[in-house]
mmCIF file of C-alpha atoms and ligand atoms in Angstrom:
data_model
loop_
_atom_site.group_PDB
_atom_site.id
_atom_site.type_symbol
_atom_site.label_atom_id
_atom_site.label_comp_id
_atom_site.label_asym_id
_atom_site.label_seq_id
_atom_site.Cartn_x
_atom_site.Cartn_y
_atom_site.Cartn_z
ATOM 1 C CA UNK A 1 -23.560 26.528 -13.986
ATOM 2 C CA UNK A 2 -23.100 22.903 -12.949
ATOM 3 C CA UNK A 3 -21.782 22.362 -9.047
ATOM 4 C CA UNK A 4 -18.173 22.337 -8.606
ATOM 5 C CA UNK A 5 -17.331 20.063 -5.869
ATOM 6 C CA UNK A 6 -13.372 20.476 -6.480
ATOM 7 C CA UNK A 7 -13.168 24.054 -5.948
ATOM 8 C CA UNK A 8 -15.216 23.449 -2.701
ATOM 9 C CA UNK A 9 -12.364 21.288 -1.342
ATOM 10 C CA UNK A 10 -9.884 23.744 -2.551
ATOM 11 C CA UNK A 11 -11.509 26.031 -0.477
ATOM 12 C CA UNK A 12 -11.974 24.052 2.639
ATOM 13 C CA UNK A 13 -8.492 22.603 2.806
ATOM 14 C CA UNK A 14 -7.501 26.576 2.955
ATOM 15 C CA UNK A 15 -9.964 27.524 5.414
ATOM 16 C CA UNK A 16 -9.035 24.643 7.453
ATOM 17 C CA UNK A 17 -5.362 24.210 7.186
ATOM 18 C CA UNK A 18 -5.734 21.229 5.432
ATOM 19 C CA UNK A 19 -3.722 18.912 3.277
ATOM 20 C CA UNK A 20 -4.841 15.852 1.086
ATOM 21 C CA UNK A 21 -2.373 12.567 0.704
ATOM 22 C CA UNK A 22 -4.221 10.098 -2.465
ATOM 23 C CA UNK A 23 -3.233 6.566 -2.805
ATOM 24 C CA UNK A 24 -3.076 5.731 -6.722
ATOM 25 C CA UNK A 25 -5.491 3.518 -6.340
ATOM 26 C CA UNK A 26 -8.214 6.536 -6.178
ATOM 27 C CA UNK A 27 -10.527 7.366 -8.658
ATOM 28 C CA UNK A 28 -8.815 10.347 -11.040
ATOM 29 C CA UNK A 29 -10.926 13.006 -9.457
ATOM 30 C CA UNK A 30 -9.630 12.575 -5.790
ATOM 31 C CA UNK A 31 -6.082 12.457 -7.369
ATOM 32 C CA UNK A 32 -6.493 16.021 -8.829
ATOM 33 C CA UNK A 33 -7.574 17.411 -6.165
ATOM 34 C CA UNK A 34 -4.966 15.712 -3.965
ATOM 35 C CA UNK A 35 -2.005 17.606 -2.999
ATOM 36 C CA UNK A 36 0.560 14.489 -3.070
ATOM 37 C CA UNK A 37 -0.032 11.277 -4.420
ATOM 38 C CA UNK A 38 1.799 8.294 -4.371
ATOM 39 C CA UNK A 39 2.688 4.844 -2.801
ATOM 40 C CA UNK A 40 1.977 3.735 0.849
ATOM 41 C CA UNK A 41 5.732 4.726 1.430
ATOM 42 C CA UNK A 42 5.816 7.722 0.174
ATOM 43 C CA UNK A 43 2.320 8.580 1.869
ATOM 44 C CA UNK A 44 3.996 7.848 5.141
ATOM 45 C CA UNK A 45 6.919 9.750 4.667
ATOM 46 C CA UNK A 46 4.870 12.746 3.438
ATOM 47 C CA UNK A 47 2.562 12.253 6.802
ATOM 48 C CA UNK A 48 5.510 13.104 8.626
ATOM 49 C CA UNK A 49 6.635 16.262 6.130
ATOM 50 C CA UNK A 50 4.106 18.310 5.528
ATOM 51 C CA UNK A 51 3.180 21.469 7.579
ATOM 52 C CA UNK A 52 -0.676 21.514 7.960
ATOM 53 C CA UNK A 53 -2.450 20.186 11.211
ATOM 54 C CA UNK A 54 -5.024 18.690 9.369
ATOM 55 C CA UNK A 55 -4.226 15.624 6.924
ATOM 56 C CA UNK A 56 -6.858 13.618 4.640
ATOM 57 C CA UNK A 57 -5.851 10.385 3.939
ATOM 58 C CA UNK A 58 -7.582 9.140 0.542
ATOM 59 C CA UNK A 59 -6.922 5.942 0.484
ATOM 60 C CA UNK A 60 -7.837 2.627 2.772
ATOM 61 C CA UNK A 61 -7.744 3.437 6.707
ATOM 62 C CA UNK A 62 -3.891 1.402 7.370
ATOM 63 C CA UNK A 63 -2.277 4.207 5.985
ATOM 64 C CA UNK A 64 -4.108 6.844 7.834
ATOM 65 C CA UNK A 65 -3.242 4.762 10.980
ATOM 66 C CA UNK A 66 0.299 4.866 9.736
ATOM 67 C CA UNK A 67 -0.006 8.581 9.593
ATOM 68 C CA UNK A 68 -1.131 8.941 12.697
ATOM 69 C CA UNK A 69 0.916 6.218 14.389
ATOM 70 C CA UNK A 70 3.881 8.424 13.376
ATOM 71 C CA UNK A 71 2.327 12.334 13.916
ATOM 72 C CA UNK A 72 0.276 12.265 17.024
ATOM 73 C CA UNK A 73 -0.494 15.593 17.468
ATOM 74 C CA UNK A 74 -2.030 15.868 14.009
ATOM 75 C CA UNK A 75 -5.684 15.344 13.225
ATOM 76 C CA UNK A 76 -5.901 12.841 10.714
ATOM 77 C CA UNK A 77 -8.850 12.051 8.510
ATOM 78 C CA UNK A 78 -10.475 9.921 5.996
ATOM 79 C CA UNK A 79 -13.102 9.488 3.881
ATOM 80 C CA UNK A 80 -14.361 6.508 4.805
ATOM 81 C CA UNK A 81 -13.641 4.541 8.072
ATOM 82 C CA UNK A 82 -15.008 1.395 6.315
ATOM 83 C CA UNK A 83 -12.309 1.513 3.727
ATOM 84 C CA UNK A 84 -10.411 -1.611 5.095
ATOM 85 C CA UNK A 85 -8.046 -4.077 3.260
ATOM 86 C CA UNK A 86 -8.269 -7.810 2.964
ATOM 87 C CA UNK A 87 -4.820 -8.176 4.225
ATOM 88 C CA UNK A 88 -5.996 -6.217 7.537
ATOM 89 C CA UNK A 89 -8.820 -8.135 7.694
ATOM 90 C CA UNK A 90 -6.794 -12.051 6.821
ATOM 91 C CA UNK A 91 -4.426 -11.306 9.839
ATOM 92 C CA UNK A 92 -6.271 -10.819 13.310
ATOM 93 C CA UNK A 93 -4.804 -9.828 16.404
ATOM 94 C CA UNK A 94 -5.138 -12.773 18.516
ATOM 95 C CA UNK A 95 -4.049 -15.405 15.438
ATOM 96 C CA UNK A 96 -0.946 -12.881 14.643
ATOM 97 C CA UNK A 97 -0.014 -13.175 18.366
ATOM 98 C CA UNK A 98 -0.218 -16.648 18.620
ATOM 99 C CA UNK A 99 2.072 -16.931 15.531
ATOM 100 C CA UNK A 100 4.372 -14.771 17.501
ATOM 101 C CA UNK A 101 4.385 -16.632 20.149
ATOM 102 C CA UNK A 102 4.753 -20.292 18.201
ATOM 103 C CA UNK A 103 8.511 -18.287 16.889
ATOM 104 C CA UNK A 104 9.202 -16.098 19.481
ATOM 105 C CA UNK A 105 12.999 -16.026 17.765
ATOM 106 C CA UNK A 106 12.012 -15.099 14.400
ATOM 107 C CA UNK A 107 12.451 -11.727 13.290
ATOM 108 C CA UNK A 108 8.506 -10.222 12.421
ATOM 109 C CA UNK A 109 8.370 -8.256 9.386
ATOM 110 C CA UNK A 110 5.528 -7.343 8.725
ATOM 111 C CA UNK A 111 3.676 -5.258 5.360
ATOM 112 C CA UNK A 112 2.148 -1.761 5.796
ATOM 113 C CA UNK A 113 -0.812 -3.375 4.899
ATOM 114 C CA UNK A 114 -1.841 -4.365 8.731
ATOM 115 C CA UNK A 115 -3.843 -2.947 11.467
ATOM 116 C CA UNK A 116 -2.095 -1.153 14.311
ATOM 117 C CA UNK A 117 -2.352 -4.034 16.817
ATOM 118 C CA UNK A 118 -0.765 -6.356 14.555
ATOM 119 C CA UNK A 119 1.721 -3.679 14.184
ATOM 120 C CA UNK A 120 2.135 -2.842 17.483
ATOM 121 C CA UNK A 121 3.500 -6.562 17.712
ATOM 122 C CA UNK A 122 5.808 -6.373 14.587
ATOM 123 C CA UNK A 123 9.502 -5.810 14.666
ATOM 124 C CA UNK A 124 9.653 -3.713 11.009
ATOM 125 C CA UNK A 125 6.801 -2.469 8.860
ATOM 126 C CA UNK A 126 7.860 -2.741 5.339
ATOM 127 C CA UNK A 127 6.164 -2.028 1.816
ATOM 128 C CA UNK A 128 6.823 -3.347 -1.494
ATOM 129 C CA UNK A 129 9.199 -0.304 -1.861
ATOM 130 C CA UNK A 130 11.856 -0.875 0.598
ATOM 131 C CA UNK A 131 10.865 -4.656 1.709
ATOM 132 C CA UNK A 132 14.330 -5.310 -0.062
ATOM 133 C CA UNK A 133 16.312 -3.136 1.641
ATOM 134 C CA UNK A 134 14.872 -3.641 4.872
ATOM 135 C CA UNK A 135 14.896 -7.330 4.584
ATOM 136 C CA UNK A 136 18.816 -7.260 3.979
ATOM 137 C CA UNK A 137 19.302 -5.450 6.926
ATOM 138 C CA UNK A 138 18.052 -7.983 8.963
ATOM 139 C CA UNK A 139 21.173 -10.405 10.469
ATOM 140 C CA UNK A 140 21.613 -13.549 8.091
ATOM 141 C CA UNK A 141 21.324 -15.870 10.823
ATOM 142 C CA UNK A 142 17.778 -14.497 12.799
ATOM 143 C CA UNK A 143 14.911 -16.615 11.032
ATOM 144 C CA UNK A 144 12.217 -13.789 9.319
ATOM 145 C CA UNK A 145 8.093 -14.113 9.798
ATOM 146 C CA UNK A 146 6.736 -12.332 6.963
ATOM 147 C CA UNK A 147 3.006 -11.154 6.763
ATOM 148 C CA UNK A 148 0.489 -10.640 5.983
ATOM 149 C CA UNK A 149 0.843 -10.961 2.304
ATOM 150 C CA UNK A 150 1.725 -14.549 1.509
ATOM 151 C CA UNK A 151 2.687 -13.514 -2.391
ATOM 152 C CA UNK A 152 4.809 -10.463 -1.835
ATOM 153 C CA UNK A 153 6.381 -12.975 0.991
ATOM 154 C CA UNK A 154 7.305 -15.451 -1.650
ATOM 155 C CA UNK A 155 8.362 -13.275 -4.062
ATOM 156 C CA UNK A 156 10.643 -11.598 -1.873
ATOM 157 C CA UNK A 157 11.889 -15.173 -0.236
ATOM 158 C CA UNK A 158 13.385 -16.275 -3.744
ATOM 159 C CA UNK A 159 14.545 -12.713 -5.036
ATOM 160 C CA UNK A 160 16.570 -12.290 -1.727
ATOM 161 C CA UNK A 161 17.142 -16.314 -1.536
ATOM 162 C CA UNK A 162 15.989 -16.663 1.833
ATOM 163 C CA UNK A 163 13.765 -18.433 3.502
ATOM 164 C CA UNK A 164 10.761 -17.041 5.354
ATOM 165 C CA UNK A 165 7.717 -18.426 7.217
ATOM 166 C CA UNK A 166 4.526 -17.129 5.596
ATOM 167 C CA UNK A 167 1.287 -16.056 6.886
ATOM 168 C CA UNK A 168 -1.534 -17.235 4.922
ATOM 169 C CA UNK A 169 -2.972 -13.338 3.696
ATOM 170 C CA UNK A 170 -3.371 -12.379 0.288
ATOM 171 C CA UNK A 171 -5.114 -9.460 -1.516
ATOM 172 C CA UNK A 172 -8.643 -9.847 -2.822
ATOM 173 C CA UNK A 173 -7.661 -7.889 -6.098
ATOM 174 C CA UNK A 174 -4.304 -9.093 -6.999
ATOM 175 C CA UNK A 175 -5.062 -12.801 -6.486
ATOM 176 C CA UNK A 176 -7.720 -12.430 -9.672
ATOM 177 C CA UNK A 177 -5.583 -11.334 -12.308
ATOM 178 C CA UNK A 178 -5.198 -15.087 -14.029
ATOM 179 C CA UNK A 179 -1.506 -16.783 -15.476
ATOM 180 C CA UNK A 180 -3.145 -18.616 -18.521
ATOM 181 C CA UNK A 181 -5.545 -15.704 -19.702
ATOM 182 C CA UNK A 182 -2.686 -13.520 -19.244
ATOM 183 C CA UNK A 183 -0.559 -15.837 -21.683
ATOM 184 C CA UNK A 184 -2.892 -15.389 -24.216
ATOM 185 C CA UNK A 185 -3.197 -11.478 -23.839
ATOM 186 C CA UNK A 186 0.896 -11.336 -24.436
ATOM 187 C CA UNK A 187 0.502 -13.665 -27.389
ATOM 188 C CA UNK A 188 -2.125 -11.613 -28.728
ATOM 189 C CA UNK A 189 0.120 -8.241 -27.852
ATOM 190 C CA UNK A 190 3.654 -9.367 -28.317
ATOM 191 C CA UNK A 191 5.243 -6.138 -28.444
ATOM 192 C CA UNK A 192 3.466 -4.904 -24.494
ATOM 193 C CA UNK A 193 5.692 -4.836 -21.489
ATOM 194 C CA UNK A 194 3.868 -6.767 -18.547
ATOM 195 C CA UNK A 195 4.521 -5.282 -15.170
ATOM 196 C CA UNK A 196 2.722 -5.938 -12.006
ATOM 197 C CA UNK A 197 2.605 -5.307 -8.547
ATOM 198 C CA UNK A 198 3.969 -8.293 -6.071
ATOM 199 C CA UNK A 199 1.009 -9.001 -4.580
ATOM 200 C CA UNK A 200 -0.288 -11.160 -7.758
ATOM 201 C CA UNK A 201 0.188 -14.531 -7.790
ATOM 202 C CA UNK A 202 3.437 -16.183 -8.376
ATOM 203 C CA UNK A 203 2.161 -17.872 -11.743
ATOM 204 C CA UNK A 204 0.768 -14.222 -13.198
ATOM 205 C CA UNK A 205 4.612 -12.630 -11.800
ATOM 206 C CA UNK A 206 6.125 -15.537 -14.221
ATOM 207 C CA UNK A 207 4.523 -13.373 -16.862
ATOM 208 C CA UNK A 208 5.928 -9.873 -15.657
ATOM 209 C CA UNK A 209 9.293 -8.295 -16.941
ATOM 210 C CA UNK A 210 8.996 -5.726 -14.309
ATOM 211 C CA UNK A 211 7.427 -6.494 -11.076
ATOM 212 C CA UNK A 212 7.445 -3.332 -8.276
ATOM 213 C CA UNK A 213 5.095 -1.539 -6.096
ATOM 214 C CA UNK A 214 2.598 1.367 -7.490
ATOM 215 C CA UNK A 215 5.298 3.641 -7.930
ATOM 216 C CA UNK A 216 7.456 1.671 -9.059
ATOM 217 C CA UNK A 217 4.916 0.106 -12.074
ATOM 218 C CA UNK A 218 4.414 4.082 -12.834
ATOM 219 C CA UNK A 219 8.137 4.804 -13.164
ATOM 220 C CA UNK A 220 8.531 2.319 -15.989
ATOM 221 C CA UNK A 221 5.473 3.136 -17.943
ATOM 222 C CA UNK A 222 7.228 7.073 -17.798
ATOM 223 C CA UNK A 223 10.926 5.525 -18.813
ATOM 224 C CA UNK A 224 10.142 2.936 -20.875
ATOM 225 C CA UNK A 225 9.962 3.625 -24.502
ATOM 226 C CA UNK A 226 8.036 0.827 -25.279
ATOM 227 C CA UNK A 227 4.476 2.060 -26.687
ATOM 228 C CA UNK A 228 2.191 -0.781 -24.871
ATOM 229 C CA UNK A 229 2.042 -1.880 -21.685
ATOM 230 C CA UNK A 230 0.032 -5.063 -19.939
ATOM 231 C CA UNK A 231 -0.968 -3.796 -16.259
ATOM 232 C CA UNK A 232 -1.235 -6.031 -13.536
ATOM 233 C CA UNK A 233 -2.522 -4.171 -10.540
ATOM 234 C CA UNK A 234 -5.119 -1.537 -9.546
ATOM 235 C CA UNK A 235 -7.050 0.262 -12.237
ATOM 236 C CA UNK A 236 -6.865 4.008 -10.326
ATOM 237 C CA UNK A 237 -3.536 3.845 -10.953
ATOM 238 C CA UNK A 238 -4.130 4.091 -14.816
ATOM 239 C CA UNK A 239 -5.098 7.985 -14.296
ATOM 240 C CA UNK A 240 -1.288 8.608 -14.021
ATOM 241 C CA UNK A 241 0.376 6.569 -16.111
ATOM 242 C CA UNK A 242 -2.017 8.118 -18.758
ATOM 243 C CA UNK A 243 -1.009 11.651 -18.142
ATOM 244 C CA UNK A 244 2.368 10.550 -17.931
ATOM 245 C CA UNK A 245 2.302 8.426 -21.305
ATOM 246 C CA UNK A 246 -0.271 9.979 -23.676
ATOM 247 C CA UNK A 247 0.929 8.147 -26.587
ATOM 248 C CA UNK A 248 1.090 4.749 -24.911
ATOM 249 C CA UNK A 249 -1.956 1.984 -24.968
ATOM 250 C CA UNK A 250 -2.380 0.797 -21.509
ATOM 251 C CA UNK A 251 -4.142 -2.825 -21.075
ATOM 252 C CA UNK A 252 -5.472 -4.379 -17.688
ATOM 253 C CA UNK A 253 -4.387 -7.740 -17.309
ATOM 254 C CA UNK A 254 -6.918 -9.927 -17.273
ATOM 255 C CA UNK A 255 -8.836 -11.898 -14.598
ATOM 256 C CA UNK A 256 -10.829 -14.843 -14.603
ATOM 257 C CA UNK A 257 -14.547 -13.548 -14.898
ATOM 258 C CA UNK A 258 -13.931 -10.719 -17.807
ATOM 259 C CA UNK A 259 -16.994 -8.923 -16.798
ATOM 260 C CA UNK A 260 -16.316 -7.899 -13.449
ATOM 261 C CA UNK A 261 -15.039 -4.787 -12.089
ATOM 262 C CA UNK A 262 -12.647 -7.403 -9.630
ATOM 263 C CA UNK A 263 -9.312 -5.514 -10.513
ATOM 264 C CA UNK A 264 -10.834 -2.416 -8.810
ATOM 265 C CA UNK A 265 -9.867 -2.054 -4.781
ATOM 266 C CA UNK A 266 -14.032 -1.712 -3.104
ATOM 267 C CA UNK A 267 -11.997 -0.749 -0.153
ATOM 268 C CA UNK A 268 -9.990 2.252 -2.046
ATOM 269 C CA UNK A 269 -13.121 2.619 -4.279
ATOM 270 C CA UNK A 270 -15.773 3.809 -1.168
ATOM 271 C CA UNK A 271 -14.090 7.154 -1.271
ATOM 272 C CA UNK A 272 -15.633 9.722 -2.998
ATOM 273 C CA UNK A 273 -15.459 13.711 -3.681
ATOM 274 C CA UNK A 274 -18.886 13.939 -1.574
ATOM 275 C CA UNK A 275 -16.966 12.198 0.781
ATOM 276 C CA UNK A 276 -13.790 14.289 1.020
ATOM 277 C CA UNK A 277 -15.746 17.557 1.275
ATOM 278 C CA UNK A 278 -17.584 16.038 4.494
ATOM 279 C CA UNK A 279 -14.710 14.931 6.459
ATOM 280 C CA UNK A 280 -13.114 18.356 5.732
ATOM 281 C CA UNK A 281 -15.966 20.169 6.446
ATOM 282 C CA UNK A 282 -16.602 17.960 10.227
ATOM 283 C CA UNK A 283 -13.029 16.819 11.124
ATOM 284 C CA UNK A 284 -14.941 13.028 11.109
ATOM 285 C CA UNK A 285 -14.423 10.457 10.451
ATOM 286 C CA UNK A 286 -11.467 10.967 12.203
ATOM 287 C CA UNK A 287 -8.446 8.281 13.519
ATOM 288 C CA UNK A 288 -8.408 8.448 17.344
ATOM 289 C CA UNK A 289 -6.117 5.392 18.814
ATOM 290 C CA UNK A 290 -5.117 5.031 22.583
ATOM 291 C CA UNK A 291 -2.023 6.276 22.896
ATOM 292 C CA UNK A 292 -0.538 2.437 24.333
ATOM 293 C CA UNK A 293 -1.194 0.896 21.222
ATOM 294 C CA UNK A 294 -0.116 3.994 19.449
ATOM 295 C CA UNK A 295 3.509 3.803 21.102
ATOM 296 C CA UNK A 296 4.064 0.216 20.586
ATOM 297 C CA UNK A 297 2.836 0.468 16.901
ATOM 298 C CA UNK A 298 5.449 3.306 16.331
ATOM 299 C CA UNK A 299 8.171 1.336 17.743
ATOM 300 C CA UNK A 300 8.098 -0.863 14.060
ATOM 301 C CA UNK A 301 7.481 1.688 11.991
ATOM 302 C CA UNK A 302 9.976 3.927 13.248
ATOM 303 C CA UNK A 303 12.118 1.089 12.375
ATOM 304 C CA UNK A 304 11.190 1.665 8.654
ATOM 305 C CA UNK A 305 11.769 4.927 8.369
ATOM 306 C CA UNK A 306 15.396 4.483 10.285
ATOM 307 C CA UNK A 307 16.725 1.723 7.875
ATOM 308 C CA UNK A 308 15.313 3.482 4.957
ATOM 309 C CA UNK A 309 17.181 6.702 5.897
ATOM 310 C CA UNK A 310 20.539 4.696 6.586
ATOM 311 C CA UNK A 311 20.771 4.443 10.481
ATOM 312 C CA UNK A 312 21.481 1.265 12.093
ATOM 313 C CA UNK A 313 18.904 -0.016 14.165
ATOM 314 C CA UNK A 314 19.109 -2.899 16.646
ATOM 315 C CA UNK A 315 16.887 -6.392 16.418
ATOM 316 C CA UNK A 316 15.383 -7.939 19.910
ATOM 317 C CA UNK A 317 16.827 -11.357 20.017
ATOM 318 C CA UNK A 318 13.640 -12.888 21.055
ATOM 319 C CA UNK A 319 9.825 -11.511 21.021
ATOM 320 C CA UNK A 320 7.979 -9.980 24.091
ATOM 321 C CA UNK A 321 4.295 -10.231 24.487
HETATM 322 P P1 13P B 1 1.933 0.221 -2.814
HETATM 323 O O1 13P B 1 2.730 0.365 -1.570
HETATM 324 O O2 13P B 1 2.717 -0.353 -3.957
HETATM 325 O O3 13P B 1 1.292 1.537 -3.164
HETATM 326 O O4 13P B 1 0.770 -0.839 -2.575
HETATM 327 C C1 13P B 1 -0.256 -0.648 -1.678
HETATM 328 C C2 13P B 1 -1.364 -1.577 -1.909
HETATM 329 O O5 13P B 1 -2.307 -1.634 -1.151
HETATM 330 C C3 13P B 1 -1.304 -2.457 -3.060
HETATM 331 O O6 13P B 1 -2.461 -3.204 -3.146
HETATM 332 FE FE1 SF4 B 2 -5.727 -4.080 0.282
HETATM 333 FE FE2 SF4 B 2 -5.612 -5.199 -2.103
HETATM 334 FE FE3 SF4 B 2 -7.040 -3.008 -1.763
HETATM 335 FE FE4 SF4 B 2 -4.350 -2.893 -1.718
HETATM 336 S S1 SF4 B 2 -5.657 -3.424 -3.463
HETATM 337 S S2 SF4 B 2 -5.750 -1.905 -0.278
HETATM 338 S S3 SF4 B 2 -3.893 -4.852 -0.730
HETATM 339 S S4 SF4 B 2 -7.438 -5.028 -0.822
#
């Protein structure tokens, strides 16, 4: 009888008190065997719900961070402490302070996808699922830094008709998908829906009739009766849309080079089932953070999860280093 390494993990997470939050961007196997999956939102919010002392973050090491940021006393733990992000890694510390500093009036909003100092120096931590929301409920008249993702920035700046200051970041996957080979796939497929996530390119997003973050892309492939869809984002995310939409044909849009594997995450893809069992079986690797950076980090996110819930929250009128 061949080796069964999801019933293992079943196991463990019992034995251990254990509970396992996917990103969609994971292969299909960690999904299964993943108790909730979803978007970085919703991972956050479920980092603060569920019972167990013992969460495994399968996904890139930001959201653990954001996990732990917001539950201290839990042990959080991922596959992979390599699993980065090239947004984390675009946006320093010491070049997000000084940016900071250069507009120490401006408002910093700032995307999940960040490391905990640059956090910890943020006024609001959004994602592409509330950005909106949160971006409204910032006063008219305060001037707004957005980071690190330059594209989600933009797109946001002309949906909401307002005008931000942008830090240069971008995501190594989402910046490949390409405008003019992406014209040709919807002339070749006139009847497919294109969505995509925000962090493409502005000239692919020209393309998109629905443009949203993971979840957001999934919910219209479920609701929309349309029987082809063109995908512009991650390809993990495929494994639910597919058991959500049997019947439908679901294309990745295309990038430049056609035979790379450059629409898969390497950061989201260096988890593995081998890797899951480990870290549940030796509580490592393991997020530790001092708790300094830990409270000023919290201070911005809490301001998330208040303006998504519908309290008021107040903005300092000028930033403190
Ligand atoms: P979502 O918040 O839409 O899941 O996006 C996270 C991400 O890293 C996209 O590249
Ligand atoms: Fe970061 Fe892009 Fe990977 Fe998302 S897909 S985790 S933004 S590198």
């Amino acid at each position: 009888m061949s080796y069964d390494i999801a019933a293992d993990i079943q196991r463990l997470k019992k034995e251990k008190n254990a509970v396992i939050l996917a990103h969609y961007y994971e292969e299909g196997d960690i999904q299964d065997v993943a108790d909730y999956v979803g978007d970085s939102f919703y991972l956050a919010k479920m980092g603060q719900k569920v019972e167990q002392q013992v969460i495994l973050l399968a996904g890139v090491v930001f959201m653990a961070e954001s996990v732990k940021i917001l539950n201290p006393s839990k042990t959080v733990l991922v596959p992979d402490m390599g699993a980065s992000c090239s947004l984390v890694k675009g946006a320093p510390y010491q070049k997000y302070l000084d940016w900071r500093k250069q507009n120490p009036d401006g408002v910093a909003v700032t995307y999940i996808n960040s490391s905990a100092e640059v956090k910890a120096i943020s006024d609001v931590i959004i994602t592409s699922s509330n950005a909106e929301q949160i971006i409204k409920s910032i006063p008219a008249d305060r001037k707004i830094l957005f980071g690190p993702d330059q594209h989600l920035g933009r797109f946001l700046s002309k949906k909401l008709n307002r005008p931000f200051e942008l830090w240069p970041g971008a995501c190594e996957v989402h910046v490949l998908f390409n405008a003019r080979k992406l014209y040709e796939m919807t002339l070749e497929h006139p009847d497919a829906v294109v969505i995509a996530h925000p962090e493409c390119d502005e000239t692919v997003l020209n393309y998109a009739q629905v443009i949203g973050s993971t979840s957001r892309l999934l919910e219209e492939v479920e609701k929309n009766p349309a029987k082809k869809f063109i995908i512009a984002t991650e390809t993990g995310i495929f494994h639910q849309m597919q058991k959500k939409r049997p019947d439908a044909t679901l294309i990745q849009a295309p990038v430049l080079d056609s035979g790379c594997l450059c629409n898969n995450c390497p950061y989201m893809k260096m988890n593995s089932m081998e890797k899951i069992k480990h870290a549940l079986e030796t509580f490592e690797p393991q997020i530790r953070m001092d708790e300094v950076l830990r409270k000023k980090a919290q201070v911005s996110l809490d301001r998330m999860m208040d303006i998504t819930s519908g309290k008021s929250v107040t903005w300092p009128a000028e930033f403190q280093a």
